[in-house]
XYZ file of C-alpha atoms in Angstrom:
379
model
C -18.503 -11.436 5.048
C -18.816 -10.791 9.065
C -20.884 -8.201 11.064
C -19.734 -7.965 14.499
C -22.773 -6.116 15.686
C -25.318 -3.518 14.620
C -24.200 -1.200 17.381
C -25.968 2.021 16.508
C -28.031 0.613 13.603
C -25.265 -0.027 11.153
C -21.710 -1.574 10.834
C -18.736 -0.750 8.500
C -15.455 -2.138 7.390
C -13.582 -2.448 4.364
C -13.237 -5.199 1.650
C -9.810 -7.046 1.392
C -8.400 -9.882 -1.008
C -5.647 -12.353 -0.486
C -5.010 -15.757 -1.321
C -5.252 -17.766 1.967
C -7.802 -15.752 3.579
C -9.945 -17.730 5.883
C -13.258 -16.645 8.043
C -11.475 -16.579 11.215
C -9.405 -13.464 9.668
C -12.525 -11.718 8.679
C -13.893 -12.371 12.054
C -11.239 -10.723 13.810
C -10.891 -7.965 11.633
C -14.738 -7.346 12.100
C -13.807 -7.214 16.023
C -11.019 -4.888 15.225
C -13.219 -2.224 13.538
C -15.715 -2.328 16.576
C -12.941 -1.156 18.704
C -11.679 1.117 15.856
C -15.382 2.961 15.722
C -14.593 3.993 19.400
C -12.109 6.339 18.429
C -13.349 8.143 15.034
C -16.800 7.420 15.233
C -19.492 6.842 14.479
C -20.636 4.673 17.250
C -21.422 1.823 15.176
C -20.880 -1.766 15.027
C -17.516 -3.520 13.023
C -17.790 -5.410 10.039
C -15.486 -6.865 7.296
C -15.586 -8.463 3.993
C -12.815 -10.997 2.735
C -12.220 -12.758 -0.390
C -9.799 -15.551 -0.392
C -8.624 -15.068 -4.108
C -5.305 -14.129 -5.711
C -5.443 -10.157 -6.122
C -2.791 -10.295 -9.231
C -5.153 -12.853 -10.983
C -6.489 -11.163 -14.080
C -10.185 -12.181 -13.024
C -10.107 -10.020 -9.930
C -12.234 -7.314 -11.451
C -15.153 -9.849 -11.983
C -14.687 -11.389 -8.699
C -15.409 -7.987 -7.085
C -18.327 -7.338 -9.462
C -20.004 -10.612 -8.298
C -18.953 -9.661 -4.682
C -20.471 -6.381 -4.393
C -23.455 -7.541 -6.587
C -24.387 -10.030 -3.698
C -23.781 -7.634 -0.803
C -25.536 -4.695 -2.308
C -28.813 -5.138 -0.446
C -26.666 -4.863 2.993
C -24.819 -1.729 1.593
C -28.086 -0.164 1.048
C -29.292 -0.947 4.495
C -26.742 -1.026 7.231
C -23.522 -2.055 5.939
C -20.763 0.473 4.841
C -17.532 -0.686 2.951
C -14.344 0.634 1.705
C -10.790 -0.652 0.324
C -8.442 -2.532 2.325
C -5.735 -5.145 1.554
C -5.473 -5.168 -2.438
C -8.963 -3.456 -2.981
C -8.721 0.140 -3.666
C -11.519 2.563 -2.695
C -11.169 4.884 -5.647
C -10.763 2.406 -8.570
C -12.416 -0.842 -7.190
C -15.067 -0.192 -4.523
C -16.454 3.027 -5.745
C -16.965 2.623 -9.401
C -18.259 -1.092 -9.121
C -20.919 -0.140 -6.302
C -21.750 2.950 -8.386
C -22.819 0.809 -11.134
C -25.379 -1.452 -8.861
C -27.184 1.929 -7.995
C -25.426 2.639 -4.756
C -24.472 6.583 -4.217
C -21.767 5.569 -1.849
C -20.068 2.551 -0.157
C -21.089 4.365 3.157
C -24.883 4.407 2.124
C -25.592 1.901 4.513
C -24.305 3.816 7.437
C -26.325 7.152 6.554
C -29.518 4.715 6.335
C -28.730 2.529 9.209
C -27.193 4.805 11.890
C -28.339 8.353 10.948
C -31.745 7.573 9.757
C -31.307 10.288 7.367
C -34.262 12.150 5.716
C -33.991 12.455 1.818
C -32.366 16.027 2.195
C -29.880 14.965 4.684
C -29.115 11.835 2.817
C -28.498 13.737 -0.264
C -25.936 16.222 1.769
C -24.373 13.685 3.513
C -23.647 11.149 0.505
C -22.648 14.246 -1.760
C -20.184 15.355 1.100
C -18.674 11.434 0.868
C -18.894 11.593 -2.902
C -16.843 14.640 -3.017
C -14.415 14.356 0.072
C -13.096 10.782 -0.346
C -11.942 11.230 -3.749
C -11.052 15.064 -3.642
C -7.660 15.427 -5.265
C -5.300 17.018 -2.882
C -4.276 20.470 -3.865
C -2.328 21.476 -0.621
C 1.598 20.765 -1.224
C 1.709 20.223 2.542
C -0.230 17.059 2.104
C 1.055 15.214 -1.035
C 4.297 14.131 -2.193
C 3.393 15.356 -5.861
C 0.885 18.043 -6.813
C 1.417 16.687 -10.530
C 0.195 13.155 -9.576
C -3.117 14.003 -8.277
C -3.133 11.951 -5.300
C -6.425 11.685 -3.267
C -7.628 11.909 0.285
C -8.231 8.166 0.115
C -4.625 7.567 -1.307
C -2.682 9.225 1.695
C -4.883 9.883 4.702
C -4.072 6.602 6.424
C -0.274 6.936 6.249
C -0.751 10.507 7.057
C -2.698 9.207 10.400
C 0.055 6.659 10.885
C 2.743 9.342 11.116
C 0.654 11.882 13.080
C 0.484 9.364 15.727
C 4.039 9.334 15.892
C 4.527 13.011 16.098
C 1.702 13.492 18.997
C 3.486 10.675 20.851
C 6.807 12.336 21.134
C 4.992 15.633 21.918
C 2.914 13.858 24.661
C 5.372 11.537 26.110
C 8.373 13.644 25.407
C 11.258 13.437 23.216
C 12.372 15.177 20.001
C 11.025 13.421 16.487
C 13.385 15.243 14.133
C 16.639 12.923 13.589
C 14.891 9.650 14.967
C 15.494 6.723 12.830
C 12.570 4.562 11.338
C 11.899 1.079 9.931
C 8.952 0.646 7.555
C 7.311 -2.514 6.696
C 5.284 -2.499 3.622
C 5.548 0.121 0.631
C 1.783 0.386 -0.354
C -0.224 3.588 0.309
C -0.011 3.326 4.166
C 3.657 2.631 4.451
C 5.052 4.786 1.934
C 2.673 7.505 2.930
C 3.661 7.469 6.646
C 7.395 7.222 5.334
C 7.125 10.414 3.474
C 4.994 12.577 6.449
C 7.698 11.194 8.738
C 10.796 12.068 6.684
C 9.176 15.623 6.223
C 9.400 15.954 9.888
C 12.856 15.330 9.979
C 12.900 11.733 10.555
C 15.402 9.526 9.070
C 13.850 6.546 7.417
C 16.786 3.857 7.502
C 15.087 0.664 6.270
C 12.315 -0.509 4.168
C 11.004 -3.895 3.476
C 8.326 -4.931 1.259
C 7.510 -8.157 -0.086
C 9.662 -8.114 -3.224
C 12.776 -6.819 -1.115
C 13.983 -3.871 0.556
C 16.521 -0.966 1.017
C 18.957 -0.056 4.012
C 20.791 3.479 4.660
C 22.661 4.213 7.877
C 22.332 7.519 7.564
C 18.852 7.341 6.598
C 17.132 8.560 3.141
C 16.560 11.764 2.385
C 13.235 13.460 1.940
C 13.685 13.489 -1.837
C 14.969 10.027 -1.672
C 11.553 9.080 0.170
C 9.625 11.057 -2.237
C 11.020 9.543 -5.518
C 10.866 6.039 -3.857
C 6.916 6.805 -3.311
C 6.438 8.058 -6.662
C 8.273 5.271 -8.465
C 6.279 2.493 -6.973
C 4.563 0.008 -9.159
C 1.411 -1.724 -8.294
C 2.088 -0.464 -4.706
C 5.327 -1.977 -4.430
C 8.952 -0.553 -3.954
C 10.591 -0.474 -7.279
C 14.514 0.633 -7.376
C 17.433 -0.561 -9.210
C 18.991 -0.559 -5.517
C 16.726 -3.090 -4.196
C 18.081 -5.964 -1.762
C 16.759 -9.315 -2.121
C 14.058 -10.363 0.459
C 16.173 -12.823 1.900
C 18.776 -10.283 2.535
C 16.761 -7.501 4.026
C 14.868 -10.046 6.277
C 18.277 -10.758 7.749
C 19.554 -7.347 8.251
C 16.874 -4.943 8.607
C 15.651 -6.020 12.194
C 19.059 -5.714 13.832
C 19.732 -2.395 11.916
C 18.598 -0.217 14.503
C 15.934 2.534 14.727
C 13.697 4.101 17.318
C 10.409 4.092 15.393
C 8.832 0.750 13.450
C 5.835 1.242 11.030
C 4.206 -2.339 10.529
C 2.236 -1.406 7.158
C 2.058 -4.444 5.397
C -0.383 -7.612 5.913
C -1.680 -8.558 9.221
C -0.053 -11.157 11.421
C 3.597 -10.599 9.976
C 5.747 -9.309 12.957
C 7.466 -11.986 15.197
C 8.704 -11.917 18.578
C 12.235 -12.204 17.406
C 11.847 -9.583 15.261
C 10.399 -7.296 17.956
C 13.468 -8.584 20.257
C 15.902 -7.644 17.690
C 14.516 -4.031 17.065
C 14.300 -3.435 20.880
C 17.950 -4.264 21.039
C 18.406 -1.505 18.618
C 16.937 0.976 20.269
C 13.316 0.614 19.472
C 10.615 3.194 21.038
C 7.345 3.410 19.510
C 5.694 1.287 17.015
C 2.664 3.014 15.237
C 0.383 0.115 13.681
C -0.161 0.954 10.187
C -1.543 -2.581 9.512
C -4.521 -4.085 11.350
C -3.403 -6.563 13.686
C 0.302 -6.626 12.865
C 1.817 -9.199 15.241
C 2.198 -12.824 14.333
C -0.252 -14.050 17.229
C -3.336 -16.231 16.422
C -5.303 -14.233 19.233
C -7.962 -11.505 17.783
C -6.816 -8.551 20.056
C -3.750 -9.369 22.395
C -1.563 -12.421 21.932
C 1.985 -13.148 23.307
C 3.980 -11.258 20.640
C 1.617 -8.214 20.984
C 1.826 -8.332 24.915
C 5.648 -8.624 24.701
C 5.948 -5.679 22.458
C 3.554 -3.521 24.630
C 5.296 -4.231 27.717
C 8.877 -3.215 26.007
C 7.983 -0.506 23.672
C 5.409 2.068 23.043
C 2.665 0.291 20.902
C 0.107 2.661 19.273
C -2.648 0.284 18.498
C -3.901 0.045 14.815
C -7.451 1.437 16.019
C -5.816 4.696 16.810
C -2.799 4.750 14.377
C -4.930 3.822 11.144
C -8.209 5.225 11.735
C -7.425 7.973 9.264
C -10.138 6.344 6.577
C -12.557 5.584 9.076
C -12.322 9.089 10.504
C -12.783 10.902 6.983
C -15.823 8.925 6.631
C -17.262 9.829 9.809
C -16.268 13.662 9.329
C -17.919 13.809 5.849
C -21.246 12.218 7.223
C -21.529 15.122 9.614
C -23.444 18.340 8.773
C -22.216 20.976 6.297
C -18.707 20.084 6.827
C -15.840 22.205 5.326
C -14.065 19.910 2.409
C -10.605 21.034 1.895
C -7.078 19.571 2.324
C -6.608 21.428 5.609
C -10.056 20.546 7.118
C -9.859 17.203 6.529
C -6.346 16.053 7.087
C -6.573 18.558 10.303
C -9.421 16.710 11.603
C -7.662 12.938 11.566
C -4.886 14.625 13.226
C -6.984 15.960 16.169
C -8.846 12.589 16.500
C -5.760 10.443 16.744
C -4.368 13.223 19.261
C -7.430 13.302 21.386
C -7.189 9.514 21.535
C -3.681 9.282 22.659
C -4.251 12.185 25.233
C -6.866 9.849 26.743
C -4.435 7.005 27.107
C -1.900 9.300 28.674
C -4.350 10.165 31.221
C -4.218 6.560 32.474
C -0.501 7.047 33.152
C 2.857 8.660 31.919
C 4.033 5.116 31.454
C 5.933 4.703 28.046
C 4.567 0.877 27.909
C 1.125 -0.550 28.053
C -0.291 1.969 25.709
C -2.180 -0.612 23.949
C -3.479 -2.185 26.567
C -4.739 0.975 28.353
C -6.308 1.912 24.891
C -8.001 -1.268 24.349
C -9.261 -1.212 27.868
C -10.723 2.066 27.369
C -12.352 1.053 23.998
C -13.684 -2.307 25.309
C -15.335 -0.370 28.545
C -16.841 1.889 25.951
C -18.456 -0.944 24.188
C -19.753 -2.868 27.048
């Protein structure tokens, strides 16, 4: 576990699990979280928990239980956590920490940052308990009312898609009819694809860890909805699946204006960016934290190259949806409805992009400008 700082008396960042994870990865993600909180708030430090373990191992639950038991003292006082790669907010984090006496995984922020009185603590934690696991009832925000998806399931992907919509409104261009490539078909990638398709975007390519799909004309909204609903263990599942080898060779040169990297960190290579640029790439909305294959924590040569040649909406803006939901629900007497929660996330992302645009109308250098503003705020 890494705490980058206790700015504002607290720090927050999710818990991730993957085989091969090391301390440097957790350090870099904790620093990224510190930058991220400059967008959604609250004004706290960044942190991250990481577990080097195979998430498909049947012993996963026991590993998580022992981990949360170890960090409960910090979660009580000044650390807030949530779901992340291969760790689910609703099914893993909340029930396990509740068993250890935590009212909510964000309790440490309520105590450390807000210094809440007992009534304030009850109100804020009550809003968190209700809002994060709230089942979405408004058909506008879910691919299926029958499946009972929660805010936590969909809000990050929604924000990634809204970042693209706001980008075209602010910098100019028609969103409907654009082509999109999606990397990763978990909650973030699949949800972003669904919301983009709802706006008239043609998803033409999907690459997931087991394989992928291509369609020159783009998949229909109903196709995307069905692919979303048919996922098994958050992976793309279809009888038409192309092998990983084939999709890896074909997707990057297939042509699209929008790219959503929403798989693991540090996967996107310089060669892949070059191929997408040759195919008309305009904007990258980062659903994954630190998506480019660089060792540097914030900006390496691949990220810089992408930022110099396309519009890169950085992760701390594009995928801040869950962090913003936490911040929103810790405010006083908020409205806990689908429209209020999703609308708030969309507005926060738009305001961040508006501030970036005030630095200049250029369509390149967005990530660098955004980072510079965030770092100035932190320094």
